[in-house]
PDB file of C-alpha atoms and ligand atoms in Angstrom:
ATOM      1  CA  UNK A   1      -5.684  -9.960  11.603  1.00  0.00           C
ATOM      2  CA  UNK A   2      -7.354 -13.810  10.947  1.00  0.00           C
ATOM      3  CA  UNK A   3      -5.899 -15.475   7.817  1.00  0.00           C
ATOM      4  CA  UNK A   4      -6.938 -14.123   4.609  1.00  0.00           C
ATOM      5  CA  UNK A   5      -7.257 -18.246   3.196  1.00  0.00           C
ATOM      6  CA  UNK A   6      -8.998 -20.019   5.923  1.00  0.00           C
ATOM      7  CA  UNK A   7     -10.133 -17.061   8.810  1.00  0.00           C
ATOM      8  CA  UNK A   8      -8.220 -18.698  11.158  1.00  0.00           C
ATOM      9  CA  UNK A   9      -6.525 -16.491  14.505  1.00  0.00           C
ATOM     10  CA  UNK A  10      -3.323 -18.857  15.101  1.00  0.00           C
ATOM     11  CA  UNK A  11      -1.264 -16.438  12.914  1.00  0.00           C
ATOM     12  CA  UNK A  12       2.624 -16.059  13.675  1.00  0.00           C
ATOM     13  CA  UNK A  13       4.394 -13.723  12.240  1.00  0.00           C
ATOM     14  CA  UNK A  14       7.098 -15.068   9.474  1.00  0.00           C
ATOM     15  CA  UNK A  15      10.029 -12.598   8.480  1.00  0.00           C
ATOM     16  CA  UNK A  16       8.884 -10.286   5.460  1.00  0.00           C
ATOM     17  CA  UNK A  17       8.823 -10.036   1.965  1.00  0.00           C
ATOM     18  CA  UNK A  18       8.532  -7.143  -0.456  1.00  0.00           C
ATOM     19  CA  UNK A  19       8.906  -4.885   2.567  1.00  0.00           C
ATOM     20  CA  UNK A  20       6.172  -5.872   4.185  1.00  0.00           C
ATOM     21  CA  UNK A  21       5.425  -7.737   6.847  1.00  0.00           C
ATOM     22  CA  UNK A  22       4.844 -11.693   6.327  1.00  0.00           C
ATOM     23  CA  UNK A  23       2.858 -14.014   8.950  1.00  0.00           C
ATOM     24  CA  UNK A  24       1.826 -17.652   8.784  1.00  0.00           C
ATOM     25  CA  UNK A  25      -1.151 -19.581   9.361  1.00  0.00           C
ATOM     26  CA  UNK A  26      -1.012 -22.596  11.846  1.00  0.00           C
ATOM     27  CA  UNK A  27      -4.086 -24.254  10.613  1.00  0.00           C
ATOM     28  CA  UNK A  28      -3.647 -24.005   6.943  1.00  0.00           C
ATOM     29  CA  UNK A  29       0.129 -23.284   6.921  1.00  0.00           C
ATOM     30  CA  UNK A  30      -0.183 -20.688   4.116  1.00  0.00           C
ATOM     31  CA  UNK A  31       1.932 -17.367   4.200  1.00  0.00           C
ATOM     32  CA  UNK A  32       0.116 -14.105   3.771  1.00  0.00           C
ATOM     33  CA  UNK A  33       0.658 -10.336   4.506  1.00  0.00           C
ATOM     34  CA  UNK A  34      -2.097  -7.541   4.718  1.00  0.00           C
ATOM     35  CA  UNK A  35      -2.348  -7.390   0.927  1.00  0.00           C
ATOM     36  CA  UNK A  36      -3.440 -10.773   0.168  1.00  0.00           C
ATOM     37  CA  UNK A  37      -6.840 -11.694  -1.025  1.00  0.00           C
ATOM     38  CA  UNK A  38      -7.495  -7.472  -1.284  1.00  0.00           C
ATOM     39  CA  UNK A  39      -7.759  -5.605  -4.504  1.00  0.00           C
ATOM     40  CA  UNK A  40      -4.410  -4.457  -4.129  1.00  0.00           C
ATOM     41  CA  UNK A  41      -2.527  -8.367  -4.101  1.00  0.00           C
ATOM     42  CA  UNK A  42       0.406  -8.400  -6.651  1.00  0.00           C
ATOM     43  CA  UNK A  43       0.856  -4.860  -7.485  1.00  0.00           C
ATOM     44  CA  UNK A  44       4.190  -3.603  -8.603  1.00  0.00           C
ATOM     45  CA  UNK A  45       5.906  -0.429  -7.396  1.00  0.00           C
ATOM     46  CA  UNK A  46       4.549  -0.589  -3.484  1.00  0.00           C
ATOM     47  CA  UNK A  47       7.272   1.953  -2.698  1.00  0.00           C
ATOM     48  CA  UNK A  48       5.294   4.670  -4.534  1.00  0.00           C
ATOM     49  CA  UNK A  49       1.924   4.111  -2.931  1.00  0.00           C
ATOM     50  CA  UNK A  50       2.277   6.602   0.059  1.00  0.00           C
ATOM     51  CA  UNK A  51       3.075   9.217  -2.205  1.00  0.00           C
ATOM     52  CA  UNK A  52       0.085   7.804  -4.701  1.00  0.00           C
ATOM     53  CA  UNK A  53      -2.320   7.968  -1.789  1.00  0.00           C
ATOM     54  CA  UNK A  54      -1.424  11.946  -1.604  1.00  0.00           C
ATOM     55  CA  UNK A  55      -2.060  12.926  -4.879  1.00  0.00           C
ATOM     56  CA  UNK A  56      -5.645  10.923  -4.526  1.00  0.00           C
ATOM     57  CA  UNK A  57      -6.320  12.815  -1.313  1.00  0.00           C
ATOM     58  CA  UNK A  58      -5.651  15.910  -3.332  1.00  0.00           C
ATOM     59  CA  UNK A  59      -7.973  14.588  -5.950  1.00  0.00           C
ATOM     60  CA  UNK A  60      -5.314  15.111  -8.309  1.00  0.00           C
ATOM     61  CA  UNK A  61      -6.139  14.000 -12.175  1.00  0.00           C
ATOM     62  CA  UNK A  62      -4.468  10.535 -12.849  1.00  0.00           C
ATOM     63  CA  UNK A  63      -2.106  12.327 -15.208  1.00  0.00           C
ATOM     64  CA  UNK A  64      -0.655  14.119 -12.310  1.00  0.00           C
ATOM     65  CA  UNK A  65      -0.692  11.117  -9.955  1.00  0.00           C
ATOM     66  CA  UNK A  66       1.504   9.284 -12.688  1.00  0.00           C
ATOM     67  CA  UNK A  67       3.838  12.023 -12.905  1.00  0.00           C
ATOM     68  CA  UNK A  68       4.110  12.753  -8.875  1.00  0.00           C
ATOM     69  CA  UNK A  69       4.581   8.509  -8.498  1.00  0.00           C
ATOM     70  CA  UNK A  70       7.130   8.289 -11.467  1.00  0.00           C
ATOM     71  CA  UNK A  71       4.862   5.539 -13.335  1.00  0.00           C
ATOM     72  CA  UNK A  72       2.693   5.397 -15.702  1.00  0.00           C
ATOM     73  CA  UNK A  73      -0.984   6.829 -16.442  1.00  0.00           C
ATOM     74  CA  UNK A  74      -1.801   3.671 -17.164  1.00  0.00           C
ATOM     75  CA  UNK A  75      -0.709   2.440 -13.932  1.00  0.00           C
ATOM     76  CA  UNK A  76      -1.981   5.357 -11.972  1.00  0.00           C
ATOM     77  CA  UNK A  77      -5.250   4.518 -13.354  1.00  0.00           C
ATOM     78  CA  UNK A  78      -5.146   0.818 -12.247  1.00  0.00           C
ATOM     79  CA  UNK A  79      -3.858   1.764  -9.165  1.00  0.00           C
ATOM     80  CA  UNK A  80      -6.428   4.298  -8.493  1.00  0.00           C
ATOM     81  CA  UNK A  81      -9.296   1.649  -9.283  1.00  0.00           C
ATOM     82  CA  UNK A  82      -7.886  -0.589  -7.009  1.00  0.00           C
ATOM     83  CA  UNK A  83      -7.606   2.045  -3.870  1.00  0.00           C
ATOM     84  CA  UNK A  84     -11.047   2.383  -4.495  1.00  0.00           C
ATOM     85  CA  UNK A  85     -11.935  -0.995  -4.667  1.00  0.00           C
ATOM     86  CA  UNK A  86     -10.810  -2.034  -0.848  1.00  0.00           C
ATOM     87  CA  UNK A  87     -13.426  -1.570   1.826  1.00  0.00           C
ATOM     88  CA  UNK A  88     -12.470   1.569   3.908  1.00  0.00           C
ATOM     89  CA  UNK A  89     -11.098  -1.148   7.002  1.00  0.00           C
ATOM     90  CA  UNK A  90      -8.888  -2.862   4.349  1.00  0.00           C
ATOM     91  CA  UNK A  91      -6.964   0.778   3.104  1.00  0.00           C
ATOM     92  CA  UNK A  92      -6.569   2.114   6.656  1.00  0.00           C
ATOM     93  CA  UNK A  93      -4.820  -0.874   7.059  1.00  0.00           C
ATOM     94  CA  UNK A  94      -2.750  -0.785   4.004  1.00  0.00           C
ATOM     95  CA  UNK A  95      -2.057   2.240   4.400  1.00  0.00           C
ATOM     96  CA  UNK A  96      -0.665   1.939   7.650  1.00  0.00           C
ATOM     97  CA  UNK A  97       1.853  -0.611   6.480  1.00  0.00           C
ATOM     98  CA  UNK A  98       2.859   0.870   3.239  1.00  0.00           C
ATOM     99  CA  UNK A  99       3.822   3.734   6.175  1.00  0.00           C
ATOM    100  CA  UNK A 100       5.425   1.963   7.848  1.00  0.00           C
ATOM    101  CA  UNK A 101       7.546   0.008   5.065  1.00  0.00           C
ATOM    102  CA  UNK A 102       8.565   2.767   3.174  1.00  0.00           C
ATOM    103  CA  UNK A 103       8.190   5.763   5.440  1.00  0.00           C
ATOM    104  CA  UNK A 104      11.909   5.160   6.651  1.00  0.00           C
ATOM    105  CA  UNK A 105      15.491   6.147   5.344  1.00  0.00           C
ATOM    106  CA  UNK A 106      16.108   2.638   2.921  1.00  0.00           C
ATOM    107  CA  UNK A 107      12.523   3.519   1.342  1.00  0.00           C
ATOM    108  CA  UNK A 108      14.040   6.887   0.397  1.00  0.00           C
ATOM    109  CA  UNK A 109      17.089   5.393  -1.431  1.00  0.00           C
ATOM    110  CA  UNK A 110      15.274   3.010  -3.143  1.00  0.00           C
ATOM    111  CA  UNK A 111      12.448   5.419  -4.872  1.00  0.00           C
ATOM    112  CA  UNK A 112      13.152   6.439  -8.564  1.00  0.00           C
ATOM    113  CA  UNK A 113      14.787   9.093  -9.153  1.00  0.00           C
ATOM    114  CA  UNK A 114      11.333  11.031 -10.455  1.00  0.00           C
ATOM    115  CA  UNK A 115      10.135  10.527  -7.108  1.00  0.00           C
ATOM    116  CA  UNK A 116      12.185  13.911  -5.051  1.00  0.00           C
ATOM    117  CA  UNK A 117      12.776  13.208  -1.311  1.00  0.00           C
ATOM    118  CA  UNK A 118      10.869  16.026  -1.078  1.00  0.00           C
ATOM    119  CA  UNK A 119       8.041  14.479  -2.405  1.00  0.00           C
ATOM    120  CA  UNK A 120       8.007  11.684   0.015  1.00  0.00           C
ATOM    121  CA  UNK A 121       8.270  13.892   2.982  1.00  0.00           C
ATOM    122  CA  UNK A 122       5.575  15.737   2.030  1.00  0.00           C
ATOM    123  CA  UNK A 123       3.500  12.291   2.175  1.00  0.00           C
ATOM    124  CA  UNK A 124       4.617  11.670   5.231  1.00  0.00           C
ATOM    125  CA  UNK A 125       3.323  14.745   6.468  1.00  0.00           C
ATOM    126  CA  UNK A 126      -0.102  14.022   4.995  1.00  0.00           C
ATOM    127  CA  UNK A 127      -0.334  10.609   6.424  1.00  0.00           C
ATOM    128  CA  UNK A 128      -1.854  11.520   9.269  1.00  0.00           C
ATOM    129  CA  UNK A 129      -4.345  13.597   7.813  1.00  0.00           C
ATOM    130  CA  UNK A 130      -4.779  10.326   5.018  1.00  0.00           C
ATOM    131  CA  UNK A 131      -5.684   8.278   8.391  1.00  0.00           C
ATOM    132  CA  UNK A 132      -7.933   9.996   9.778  1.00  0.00           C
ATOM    133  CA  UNK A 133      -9.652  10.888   6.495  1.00  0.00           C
ATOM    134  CA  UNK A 134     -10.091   6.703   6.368  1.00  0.00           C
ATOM    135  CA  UNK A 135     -11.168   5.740   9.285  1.00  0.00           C
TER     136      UNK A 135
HETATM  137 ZN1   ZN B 201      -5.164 -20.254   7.335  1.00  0.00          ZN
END
């Protein structure tokens, strides 16, 4: 993945942040991860997205989304405009590493308590099917 500021390929990677990922650009020294610079930069609540992404794949109303995701409609509906606003290359990527952030046993601890373990392995059941559905 080049740099997101300057499209630069001498990238190393740089700890994380937010549970994701973090890597650094040697030419213009700026920090990024796969979120920045896409539609989906500086969103709250990343934790929830996997199970977000199901509900869309079941074209469920935003309502329902909200409810499934423990947020609200009103962030359901942002969130669902901005899904739709990365190119398909840019959510199979996201996608990927929400998966692979939150997919584990810390990511399960940490979700609200309206969000049912059950919920989330459901998701993760569906992830493959989201992937290929993507890409
Ligand atoms: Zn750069």
């Amino acid at each position: 993945m080049p740099c997101p500021h300057c499209r630069s390929e001498d990238i190393a990677h740089w700890g994380a942040a937010h549970g994701f990922p973090r890597y650094r650009c040697g030419s213009c020294s700026r920090t990024f991860n796969v979120l920045t610079k896409t539609p989906l930069a500086r969103l709250r609540n990343k934790e929830r997205w996997l199970t977000f992404v199901g509900t869309m794949v079941e074209r469920k109303s935003i309502r329902k989304s909200a409810a499934a995701c423990g947020v609200s409609a009103a962030t359901s509906s942002r969130w669902h405009k901005r899904f739709l606003a990365c190119s398909t290359a840019q959510r199979a990527k996201i996608i990927r590493e929400v998966a692979a952030a939150f997919s584990n046993a810390s990511a399960l601890t940490a979700v609200s308590e309206n969000v049912s373990a059950a919920d989330l392995a459901w998701a993760k059941e569906l992830l493959p099917v989201v992937l290929s559905w993507l890409v």
